[in-house]
Coordinates of C-alpha atoms and ligand atoms in Angstrom, one line a residue:
Chain A
M1 CA 64.6 134.5 131.6
A2 CA 64.5 137.2 128.9
R3 CA 68.2 136.8 128.3
E4 CA 67.8 133.1 127.9
E5 CA 65.1 133.6 125.3
V6 CA 67.3 136.0 123.4
G7 CA 70.1 133.4 123.5
M8 CA 67.9 130.7 122.2
V9 CA 66.7 132.9 119.4
T10 CA 70.2 133.7 118.2
S11 CA 71.3 130.1 118.3
L12 CA 68.3 129.0 116.4
E13 CA 69.0 131.7 113.8
D14 CA 72.6 130.5 113.7
A15 CA 71.5 127.0 113.1
I16 CA 69.1 128.0 110.3
S17 CA 71.7 130.1 108.6
R18 CA 74.3 127.4 108.9
Q19 CA 71.9 125.0 107.3
T20 CA 71.0 127.3 104.4
H21 CA 74.6 128.3 103.8
G22 CA 75.8 124.7 104.2
H23 CA 79.2 123.2 104.9
P24 CA 82.2 125.1 103.5
L25 CA 83.1 122.1 101.4
S26 CA 79.6 121.8 99.8
W27 CA 79.8 125.6 99.1
L28 CA 83.1 125.1 97.4
T29 CA 81.9 122.2 95.2
S30 CA 78.8 124.1 94.2
R31 CA 81.0 126.7 92.5
Q32 CA 81.7 126.3 88.8
T33 CA 85.0 128.0 89.3
F34 CA 86.1 125.2 91.6
W35 CA 85.5 122.5 89.1
V36 CA 87.1 124.5 86.3
F37 CA 90.1 125.1 88.5
L38 CA 90.3 121.3 89.2
A39 CA 89.9 120.5 85.5
A40 CA 92.8 122.9 84.7
V41 CA 95.0 121.3 87.4
I42 CA 94.2 117.8 86.2
A43 CA 94.9 118.7 82.6
C44 CA 98.3 120.1 83.6
V45 CA 99.2 117.0 85.6
T46 CA 98.1 114.6 82.9
L47 CA 100.0 116.6 80.2
S48 CA 103.1 116.6 82.3
L49 CA 102.9 112.8 82.7
V50 CA 101.9 111.8 79.1
T51 CA 104.1 114.3 77.2
D52 CA 107.6 115.3 77.8
T53 CA 107.1 118.6 76.1
F54 CA 104.4 120.2 78.4
A55 CA 106.4 120.6 81.6
T56 CA 109.4 122.2 79.8
E57 CA 110.3 125.7 80.9
R58 CA 109.9 127.0 77.3
N59 CA 106.4 125.6 76.9
L60 CA 105.2 126.7 80.4
F61 CA 106.5 130.2 79.7
N62 CA 104.5 130.4 76.5
V63 CA 101.3 128.9 78.0
T64 CA 101.3 131.3 80.9
R65 CA 101.9 134.3 78.7
N66 CA 99.2 133.4 76.2
F67 CA 96.9 132.7 79.1
A68 CA 97.7 136.1 80.6
F69 CA 96.5 137.9 77.3
V70 CA 93.2 136.0 77.2
G71 CA 92.8 136.4 81.0
I72 CA 93.3 140.2 81.0
V73 CA 90.7 140.7 78.3
A74 CA 88.4 138.2 80.0
L75 CA 88.4 140.4 83.1
G76 CA 86.8 143.2 81.1
M77 CA 84.5 140.8 79.3
T78 CA 83.3 139.4 82.7
A79 CA 82.2 142.9 83.7
V80 CA 80.3 143.4 80.5
I81 CA 78.7 140.0 80.9
I82 CA 77.7 140.8 84.5
I83 CA 75.7 143.8 83.3
G84 CA 74.0 141.5 80.8
G85 CA 75.9 142.8 77.8
I86 CA 78.5 141.4 75.4
D87 CA 81.5 142.9 73.8
L88 CA 82.5 141.4 70.5
S89 CA 84.9 144.3 69.6
V90 CA 87.7 143.3 72.1
G91 CA 89.9 141.6 69.5
S92 CA 89.8 144.6 67.2
V93 CA 90.6 146.9 70.1
V94 CA 93.6 144.8 70.8
V95 CA 94.9 145.4 67.2
L96 CA 93.9 149.0 67.2
S97 CA 95.8 149.6 70.5
A98 CA 98.8 147.6 69.3
M99 CA 98.8 149.6 66.0
V100 CA 98.6 153.0 67.7
T101 CA 101.5 152.0 69.9
G102 CA 103.5 150.7 67.1
M103 CA 102.9 153.5 64.6
T104 CA 103.5 156.2 67.2
M105 CA 106.8 154.7 68.3
A106 CA 107.8 154.0 64.7
A107 CA 107.4 157.7 64.1
G108 CA 110.0 158.3 66.7
Y109 CA 107.9 159.2 69.7
P110 CA 108.7 157.8 73.1
I111 CA 106.9 154.9 74.8
Y112 CA 105.4 157.0 77.5
L113 CA 103.6 158.9 74.9
A114 CA 102.6 155.9 72.7
V115 CA 101.1 153.8 75.4
P116 CA 98.7 156.5 76.8
L117 CA 97.7 157.3 73.3
A118 CA 96.9 153.6 72.6
L119 CA 94.9 153.4 75.8
A120 CA 93.1 156.6 75.0
A121 CA 92.1 155.2 71.6
S122 CA 90.9 152.0 73.3
L123 CA 88.9 154.0 75.8
A124 CA 87.3 156.0 73.0
V125 CA 86.1 152.8 71.4
G126 CA 84.6 151.7 74.8
L127 CA 83.0 155.1 75.2
F128 CA 81.4 154.7 71.8
N129 CA 80.1 151.2 72.6
G130 CA 78.8 152.4 76.0
V131 CA 77.0 155.4 74.7
M132 CA 75.4 153.4 71.9
V133 CA 74.2 150.8 74.3
A134 CA 73.2 153.0 77.3
F135 CA 71.7 156.0 75.6
L136 CA 70.6 154.9 72.2
K137 CA 69.6 151.4 73.4
V138 CA 71.2 149.6 70.5
P139 CA 71.7 145.9 71.5
P140 CA 75.3 145.4 72.6
F141 CA 75.7 142.5 70.2
V142 CA 74.9 144.8 67.2
V143 CA 77.0 147.8 68.3
T144 CA 80.1 145.7 69.2
L145 CA 79.8 143.6 66.1
G146 CA 79.9 146.8 64.0
V147 CA 82.8 148.1 66.0
L148 CA 84.6 144.8 65.6
S149 CA 84.7 145.6 61.9
V150 CA 85.4 149.3 62.2
A151 CA 88.2 149.2 64.7
R152 CA 90.2 146.5 62.7
S153 CA 89.6 148.5 59.6
L154 CA 90.9 151.6 61.3
A155 CA 94.0 149.7 62.3
M156 CA 94.5 148.7 58.6
V157 CA 94.1 152.3 57.4
L158 CA 96.5 153.5 60.1
S159 CA 99.2 151.1 59.1
D160 CA 98.3 150.8 55.4
N161 CA 98.1 147.1 56.2
K162 CA 101.9 146.8 56.6
M163 CA 103.7 145.1 59.4
V164 CA 105.3 147.4 61.9
Y165 CA 108.4 146.1 63.6
Q166 CA 110.7 149.1 64.1
F167 CA 109.7 151.0 67.2
G168 CA 112.1 153.9 67.2
P169 CA 114.2 155.0 70.2
D170 CA 112.2 153.0 72.8
H171 CA 112.2 149.8 70.8
Q172 CA 113.9 147.8 73.5
A173 CA 111.7 149.1 76.3
L174 CA 108.5 148.0 74.4
L175 CA 109.9 144.6 73.8
T176 CA 110.8 144.2 77.5
L177 CA 107.4 145.4 78.6
G178 CA 105.5 142.7 76.8
G179 CA 108.0 140.1 76.0
G180 CA 110.4 140.2 78.9
S181 CA 110.3 138.3 82.2
T182 CA 111.3 138.9 85.8
L183 CA 112.2 136.0 88.1
G184 CA 111.3 133.6 85.3
I185 CA 107.7 134.9 85.1
P186 CA 106.6 136.7 81.9
H187 CA 105.7 140.3 82.4
P188 CA 102.1 139.9 81.1
V189 CA 101.4 137.5 84.0
Y190 CA 102.3 140.3 86.5
F191 CA 99.9 142.5 84.7
L192 CA 97.2 139.8 84.8
V193 CA 97.7 139.3 88.6
V194 CA 97.5 143.0 89.4
L195 CA 94.6 143.6 87.1
A196 CA 92.7 140.5 88.4
L197 CA 93.2 141.6 92.0
G198 CA 92.1 145.1 91.1
T199 CA 89.0 143.9 89.3
G200 CA 88.1 141.5 92.1
Y201 CA 88.4 144.4 94.5
F202 CA 86.2 146.6 92.4
F203 CA 83.6 143.9 91.9
R204 CA 83.3 143.0 95.6
W205 CA 84.2 146.0 97.6
T206 CA 83.0 149.1 95.7
R207 CA 79.6 150.6 95.1
W208 CA 80.4 150.5 91.3
G209 CA 80.8 146.7 91.7
R210 CA 77.5 146.4 93.6
H211 CA 75.8 148.5 90.9
I212 CA 77.0 146.4 88.0
F213 CA 75.6 143.3 89.6
A214 CA 72.4 145.1 90.3
I215 CA 72.1 146.2 86.7
G216 CA 72.6 142.6 85.5
G217 CA 70.1 141.3 88.1
N218 CA 67.3 143.7 87.4
E219 CA 68.0 146.8 85.4
Q220 CA 64.5 148.2 86.1
A221 CA 65.1 147.9 89.8
A222 CA 68.5 149.5 89.5
T223 CA 67.0 152.5 87.7
L224 CA 64.1 152.9 90.1
T225 CA 66.4 152.9 93.2
G226 CA 68.5 155.7 91.7
I227 CA 71.6 153.8 90.5
P228 CA 73.1 155.8 87.6
V229 CA 72.6 152.9 85.2
R230 CA 73.7 154.7 82.0
S231 CA 77.0 156.0 83.3
V232 CA 77.7 152.7 85.0
K233 CA 77.1 150.9 81.7
I234 CA 79.4 153.2 79.8
S235 CA 82.1 152.8 82.4
V236 CA 81.9 149.0 82.0
Y237 CA 82.3 149.1 78.2
M238 CA 85.2 151.5 78.7
F239 CA 86.7 149.1 81.3
A240 CA 86.5 146.2 78.8
S241 CA 88.1 148.2 76.1
L242 CA 90.9 149.4 78.4
M243 CA 91.7 145.8 79.3
A244 CA 91.8 145.0 75.6
G245 CA 94.0 148.1 75.0
I246 CA 96.5 147.0 77.7
T247 CA 96.7 143.6 76.1
G248 CA 97.3 145.2 72.7
V249 CA 100.3 147.1 74.1
L250 CA 101.7 144.0 75.8
E251 CA 101.2 141.9 72.7
V252 CA 103.2 144.2 70.4
G253 CA 106.1 143.9 72.9
W254 CA 105.9 140.2 73.0
L255 CA 105.6 139.7 69.2
G256 CA 108.1 142.4 68.4
G257 CA 105.8 143.5 65.5
V258 CA 102.2 144.2 64.7
T259 CA 100.2 142.9 61.8
T260 CA 96.6 143.7 61.3
N261 CA 95.4 140.2 62.0
L262 CA 96.5 140.4 65.6
G263 CA 93.6 139.5 68.0
Q264 CA 91.5 138.1 65.2
S265 CA 88.6 136.1 66.7
M266 CA 90.1 136.6 70.1
E267 CA 86.6 137.5 71.4
L268 CA 85.6 133.9 71.2
S269 CA 88.3 132.6 73.5
V270 CA 87.7 135.5 75.8
I271 CA 83.9 135.0 76.0
A272 CA 84.6 131.3 76.5
A273 CA 87.0 132.0 79.3
A274 CA 84.5 134.3 81.1
V275 CA 81.6 131.9 80.7
I276 CA 83.7 128.8 81.7
G277 CA 84.8 130.8 84.7
G278 CA 81.2 131.1 85.8
A279 CA 80.0 134.4 84.2
N280 CA 76.3 134.0 83.3
L281 CA 75.4 135.4 79.9
A282 CA 72.0 136.3 81.3
G283 CA 73.7 138.8 83.5
G284 CA 74.2 139.4 87.2
I285 CA 76.8 136.7 87.9
G286 CA 80.5 136.5 87.4
T287 CA 83.9 136.8 89.2
A288 CA 87.3 138.1 88.3
F289 CA 88.9 134.9 89.6
G290 CA 86.6 132.9 87.4
A291 CA 87.7 134.8 84.3
V292 CA 91.4 134.0 85.1
V293 CA 90.7 130.3 85.8
G294 CA 88.6 130.0 82.7
A295 CA 91.4 131.6 80.6
A296 CA 93.9 129.1 82.2
L297 CA 91.8 126.1 81.3
I298 CA 91.3 127.3 77.7
E299 CA 95.0 127.9 77.2
V300 CA 96.0 124.6 78.7
I301 CA 93.6 122.7 76.5
R302 CA 94.7 124.7 73.4
N303 CA 98.3 123.9 74.2
S304 CA 97.6 120.3 74.8
L305 CA 96.0 120.0 71.3
I306 CA 99.3 121.2 69.9
L307 CA 101.5 119.0 72.0
L308 CA 99.4 116.0 71.3
G309 CA 99.9 116.6 67.6
I310 CA 96.2 117.4 66.9
S311 CA 95.8 119.8 63.9
T312 CA 95.4 123.4 65.0
F313 CA 92.4 123.5 62.7
W314 CA 90.5 121.8 65.5
Q315 CA 91.1 124.7 68.0
G316 CA 88.0 126.6 66.9
T317 CA 85.9 123.4 67.4
F318 CA 87.1 123.1 70.9
V319 CA 86.7 126.8 71.9
G320 CA 83.3 127.0 70.3
S321 CA 82.1 123.7 72.0
F322 CA 83.4 125.0 75.3
I323 CA 81.2 128.0 75.2
I324 CA 78.2 125.9 74.4
I325 CA 79.0 123.2 77.0
A326 CA 79.6 125.8 79.8
V327 CA 76.2 127.5 79.0
L328 CA 74.5 124.1 78.9
F329 CA 76.0 123.2 82.3
D330 CA 74.5 126.4 83.7
R331 CA 71.1 125.6 82.2
L332 CA 71.1 122.1 83.7
R333 CA 72.1 123.5 87.1
V334 CA 69.4 126.1 87.0
S335 CA 66.7 123.7 86.0
R336 CA 67.8 121.2 88.6
A337 CA 67.7 123.9 91.3
N338 CA 64.1 124.8 90.2
D339 CA 62.9 121.2 90.5
Chain B
M1 CA 51.1 171.5 108.2
T2 CA 51.1 170.6 104.5
V3 CA 54.1 168.4 103.7
L4 CA 53.4 167.6 100.0
A5 CA 51.3 169.6 97.6
L6 CA 50.7 168.6 93.9
S7 CA 48.9 171.1 91.7
G8 CA 47.7 170.4 88.2
V9 CA 50.0 167.4 87.7
S10 CA 49.7 165.7 84.3
K11 CA 51.7 162.9 82.8
H12 CA 51.6 161.3 79.4
F13 CA 53.7 158.5 78.0
G14 CA 53.6 159.2 74.2
A15 CA 49.9 159.1 73.4
I16 CA 48.8 157.6 76.7
Q17 CA 47.5 160.2 79.1
A18 CA 48.3 158.5 82.5
L19 CA 47.4 161.5 84.7
S20 CA 45.5 164.7 83.9
D21 CA 45.5 167.7 86.1
V22 CA 45.8 166.0 89.5
S23 CA 46.0 168.2 92.6
L24 CA 46.6 166.8 96.0
T25 CA 47.8 167.8 99.4
L26 CA 49.3 165.7 102.2
R27 CA 49.6 166.9 105.8
S28 CA 52.2 165.7 108.2
G29 CA 51.2 162.5 110.0
E30 CA 48.3 162.0 107.6
V31 CA 47.6 158.6 106.0
V32 CA 46.0 158.9 102.6
G33 CA 44.6 155.9 100.7
L34 CA 45.0 156.1 97.0
M35 CA 42.6 154.0 95.2
G36 CA 41.5 153.3 91.6
D37 CA 41.1 150.6 89.0
N38 CA 44.0 149.0 87.2
G39 CA 45.7 151.6 84.9
A40 CA 44.0 154.5 86.8
G41 CA 47.4 156.2 87.2
K42 CA 48.2 155.4 90.9
S43 CA 51.7 154.1 90.4
T44 CA 52.5 156.9 88.0
L45 CA 51.5 159.4 90.6
V46 CA 53.7 158.0 93.3
K47 CA 56.6 157.5 90.9
I48 CA 56.4 161.2 90.0
V49 CA 56.6 162.1 93.7
A50 CA 59.5 159.6 94.2
G51 CA 61.5 161.3 91.4
N52 CA 61.3 158.4 88.9
Y53 CA 59.6 160.5 86.3
P54 CA 59.3 164.3 85.9
P55 CA 55.7 165.4 85.5
S56 CA 54.7 166.5 82.0
S57 CA 53.2 169.6 83.5
G58 CA 52.2 170.8 87.0
E59 CA 53.9 171.8 90.2
M60 CA 55.1 169.9 93.2
T61 CA 56.0 171.5 96.6
I62 CA 57.6 169.9 99.7
E63 CA 56.9 171.9 102.9
G64 CA 56.1 174.9 100.7
R65 CA 59.2 174.7 98.6
N66 CA 59.0 174.1 94.9
V67 CA 60.9 170.9 93.9
H68 CA 62.1 169.4 90.7
F69 CA 63.6 165.9 91.2
S70 CA 66.0 164.7 88.6
G71 CA 66.1 161.2 90.1
P72 CA 65.1 159.0 93.0
A73 CA 68.2 160.1 95.0
D74 CA 66.9 163.7 94.9
A75 CA 63.5 162.6 96.3
R76 CA 65.2 160.5 99.0
S77 CA 67.2 163.5 100.2
A78 CA 64.0 165.5 100.2
G79 CA 62.6 162.9 102.7
I80 CA 60.6 160.7 100.4
E81 CA 60.7 156.9 100.6
I82 CA 58.8 154.5 98.4
V83 CA 57.8 150.8 98.2
Y84 CA 57.5 150.0 94.5
Q85 CA 54.6 147.9 93.3
D86 CA 56.9 145.4 91.6
L87 CA 59.2 145.7 94.7
A88 CA 62.3 146.6 92.5
L89 CA 64.5 143.8 93.8
C90 CA 67.5 142.2 92.3
D91 CA 67.3 138.4 92.6
N92 CA 71.0 137.9 92.3
L93 CA 71.8 140.0 95.4
T94 CA 71.3 139.4 99.1
A95 CA 68.4 140.8 101.1
A96 CA 70.7 143.4 102.7
A97 CA 72.2 144.4 99.4
N98 CA 68.7 145.0 98.1
V99 CA 67.7 147.1 101.1
Y100 CA 70.7 149.3 100.5
L101 CA 70.4 149.4 96.7
G102 CA 71.5 152.8 95.4
R103 CA 72.7 154.0 98.8
E104 CA 75.3 151.4 99.9
L105 CA 77.2 152.1 103.1
T106 CA 80.9 152.5 102.7
K107 CA 83.8 152.8 105.2
R108 CA 87.2 154.4 104.6
M109 CA 90.3 152.4 104.7
G110 CA 93.3 154.6 103.9
P111 CA 92.7 155.9 100.4
L112 CA 90.0 153.3 99.6
R113 CA 86.3 153.3 100.2
L114 CA 85.0 149.8 100.8
L115 CA 81.5 148.6 101.0
N116 CA 80.6 148.2 104.7
Y117 CA 79.1 144.7 104.6
K118 CA 78.8 144.3 108.3
A119 CA 77.0 147.5 108.9
M120 CA 74.5 146.7 106.1
Y121 CA 73.9 143.2 107.3
D122 CA 73.4 144.3 110.9
R123 CA 71.0 147.2 110.1
A124 CA 69.0 145.1 107.6
G125 CA 68.7 142.4 110.2
E126 CA 67.3 144.9 112.8
L127 CA 64.8 146.2 110.3
F128 CA 63.6 142.7 109.4
A129 CA 63.2 141.9 113.1
E130 CA 61.3 145.2 113.5
L131 CA 59.0 144.1 110.7
K132 CA 58.6 140.7 112.4
S133 CA 59.8 139.1 109.2
E134 CA 61.7 135.8 108.9
T135 CA 64.0 137.4 106.3
R136 CA 67.7 136.8 106.8
P137 CA 70.0 139.6 105.6
R138 CA 72.5 137.3 103.9
D139 CA 70.0 135.2 101.9
L140 CA 69.7 135.7 98.2
V141 CA 66.4 137.3 97.2
R142 CA 66.0 134.6 94.5
R143 CA 65.2 132.1 97.2
M144 CA 62.7 134.2 99.1
S145 CA 59.0 133.9 99.5
G146 CA 56.6 136.7 98.4
G147 CA 56.3 137.9 101.9
Q148 CA 60.0 138.0 102.5
R149 CA 60.5 140.0 99.3
Q150 CA 57.9 142.5 100.4
A151 CA 59.7 142.9 103.7
V152 CA 62.9 143.7 101.9
A153 CA 61.1 146.4 99.9
I154 CA 59.5 147.8 102.9
A155 CA 62.7 147.8 105.0
R156 CA 64.2 150.2 102.5
T157 CA 61.8 152.9 103.7
R158 CA 63.2 152.6 107.2
L159 CA 66.7 153.5 106.4
S160 CA 66.3 157.2 106.7
E161 CA 64.0 159.5 108.7
P162 CA 61.6 160.3 105.9
K163 CA 58.8 162.9 105.8
I164 CA 56.7 160.9 103.4
V165 CA 56.4 157.2 102.7
L166 CA 54.7 156.0 99.6
M167 CA 53.5 152.4 99.5
D168 CA 52.4 151.0 96.2
E169 CA 50.4 147.8 97.1
P170 CA 52.6 146.8 100.0
T171 CA 50.3 144.1 101.1
A172 CA 49.6 142.4 97.8
A173 CA 51.5 139.2 98.4
I174 CA 51.5 138.6 102.1
S175 CA 49.8 136.7 104.8
V176 CA 47.1 138.0 107.2
R177 CA 49.6 138.3 110.0
Q178 CA 52.1 140.3 107.9
V179 CA 49.3 142.5 106.6
A180 CA 48.6 143.4 110.2
E181 CA 52.3 144.1 110.7
V182 CA 52.4 146.5 107.7
L183 CA 49.3 148.3 108.9
N184 CA 50.8 148.6 112.3
L185 CA 54.0 150.0 110.7
I186 CA 51.8 152.6 108.9
R187 CA 50.2 153.6 112.2
R188 CA 53.6 153.9 113.9
L189 CA 54.9 156.1 111.0
R190 CA 51.8 158.3 111.4
D191 CA 52.4 158.6 115.2
H192 CA 55.9 159.8 114.4
G193 CA 54.4 162.5 112.2
I194 CA 55.4 160.8 109.0
S195 CA 52.8 161.1 106.1
V196 CA 51.9 157.9 104.2
V197 CA 50.3 157.4 100.9
L198 CA 48.9 153.8 100.7
I199 CA 47.9 152.4 97.4
S200 CA 45.8 149.3 97.9
H201 CA 42.9 147.4 96.3
R202 CA 42.0 146.0 99.8
M203 CA 39.1 148.1 101.0
P204 CA 39.3 146.9 104.7
D205 CA 43.0 147.8 105.0
V206 CA 42.4 151.3 103.6
F207 CA 39.4 151.9 105.8
S208 CA 41.2 150.7 108.9
V209 CA 44.3 152.8 108.6
C210 CA 43.7 155.8 106.4
D211 CA 42.5 159.3 107.3
R212 CA 41.5 160.2 103.9
I213 CA 40.7 158.5 100.6
V214 CA 41.6 159.7 97.1
V215 CA 40.2 158.0 94.1
L216 CA 41.7 158.2 90.6
R217 CA 39.7 157.2 87.6
R218 CA 41.5 157.2 84.2
G219 CA 44.1 159.6 85.4
T220 CA 41.7 162.1 86.9
K221 CA 41.0 162.6 90.6
V222 CA 37.3 161.9 91.2
A223 CA 37.2 162.0 95.0
D224 CA 39.1 163.2 98.0
K225 CA 37.4 162.9 101.3
A226 CA 37.8 161.8 104.9
V227 CA 37.1 158.1 105.6
E228 CA 34.4 158.9 108.1
Q229 CA 32.4 160.7 105.4
S230 CA 32.7 157.8 103.0
S231 CA 32.0 154.1 102.8
P232 CA 33.4 151.1 101.0
E233 CA 30.3 151.0 98.8
E234 CA 30.7 154.6 97.8
V235 CA 34.4 154.1 97.0
T236 CA 33.7 151.0 95.0
A237 CA 31.2 153.0 93.0
L238 CA 33.7 155.8 92.5
I239 CA 36.4 153.4 91.3
T240 CA 34.1 151.7 88.8
G241 CA 32.5 154.9 87.6
A242 CA 29.0 154.1 88.9
I243 CA 29.2 157.5 90.7
E244 CA 31.0 160.2 88.7
T245 CA 32.5 162.2 91.6
A246 CA 32.1 162.8 95.3
Ligands
ATP401 N1 56.6 153.8 81.7 C1 55.4 153.8 81.0 N2 55.4 153.9 79.7 C2 54.2 153.9 79.0 N3 53.0 153.8 79.6 C3 53.0 153.7 80.9 C4 54.1 153.7 81.7 N4 53.8 153.6 83.0 C5 52.5 153.6 83.0 N5 51.9 153.6 81.8 C6 50.5 153.7 81.5 O1 49.9 154.7 82.3 C7 48.7 154.2 82.7 C8 48.6 154.3 84.2 O2 49.4 153.3 84.7 P1 49.7 153.0 86.3 O3 50.8 152.0 86.4 O4 50.0 154.3 86.9 O5 48.3 152.4 86.8 P2 47.9 151.9 88.3 O6 46.8 152.7 88.7 O7 49.1 151.8 89.1 O8 47.4 150.4 87.9 P3 47.5 149.1 88.8 O9 46.4 149.0 89.8 O10 47.3 148.0 87.7 O11 48.9 149.0 89.4 C9 48.4 152.8 82.1 O12 47.7 153.0 81.0 C10 49.8 152.4 81.8 O13 49.8 151.5 80.7
MG402 MG1 50.1 150.4 90.0

């Protein structure tokens, strides 16, 4: 009798939880990431059908590589957005890292010294952003806007605003690192895959990941329950800068040279990628996979504009509108859920 | 045996004097009702004990040992659990994640330490059942009723074997049946020798479950006496200032 009762209770609970969690398909379609993924696939298919330039090996190679750059930086941006912050300095960190790599190698130092130096410079920028936000409570928008200007200016000072394209003894190694490919897939894509899996793991399976979501959800609660909010915030800004730094190193290799306008206004595409991928600018929500899918969609659209012969001057209009539309979508969904 | 002793504890936030020279002792298995008007300093007092703020001056001892907490984790390891007045919940996380906020369970897998989702869901589910709450561990707190949220906040205090449980208005948003459940929980804690500080504006609750009543007025302790020697009328007068001290 008692056992029967227990059985009934569990099956009732099961039924309730099934009802609230819903059918797997309705769960899937409720995800923004799913629709964005679908949109990217549809865009690819359409482009392959209506143009004969999209599905060429050369073009796909370029698209995937560009998408990898935006995607890697978007992983870091997603973490920052999850804690309710923003990082406008990523584009400038890309050029700073690229410039440190280039200048160090041009001075004859080996790549295994240049790359750690570039990443250390990037991390230092992230540390500065993080300390300003976490300890001095300066709004992230303000800090990172300032750093956007400072980091690019430092890259100019460092290079005397000249193009660097001779990378000393390890010249070829650097070009292979960022510009080469293995099994037909550009190297930056491998970096993206590994970093995305790593980021996804950190978000979902570590205490650090749990803590960043908690901070974005309710910073006060995170503080009260003893989460080390300030050091977690600093680590997140450092993570974002590190992703930008890695991208900087890869981009020098791809381009075979650095100029000080590298990564200019990249923060816009990156924020768009993160937001389109489901990261909520109010904090507390976002995924690594979403960042990758968002970056893919942006890059495919950007590429399609070029292939369809639309002036590149329109690109900014598209990327900007994308951010607004993605946020608008989110607003609509929230207000519908509240009805 | 005295579990907690505060002596001469003061706290100011800039120019605001939230607590002045409060002394208080708590014996094991004792339930103390902490009462006072809005802004009297009740939450500030329990947050000091829970390690959220250091006192501006004054001493705190746990079982006779002087303690200085540098954060809530310190207080927890000294055996202090708390239900915050605003519950301190993250809407974007599940009930179980909120219960374990700041002390997530992990398991080793090779070189990695992974969050142990299953253990946290299971234990949170047991705790909700124990509290006779309808809360489901996997549900997002965003979609929960006031009573379910309160259950989540209370469940946190059941994760460890604490010496002291501080409850800041744990019955503010819940139904009559659940109020009875919380009061039963407080009695159970007391029977296990755990001391409880209950902050509440509900006179009947305080009088039904507390051994002693402490009244704060504008940051100063104005009364500290056994319930049998007091009455709701007297306590009301003490809270409003109609009687100066008792
Ligand atoms: N973090 C803080 N910063 C500044 N002032 C604070 C802070 N916390 C509390 N105070 C002030 O300290 C005083 C006591 O507040 P406290 O929250 O302890 O009151 P309370 O007795 O819990 O009131 P209630 O019944 O409304 O919860 C109030 O004047 C409040 O404004
Ligand atoms: Mg209070």
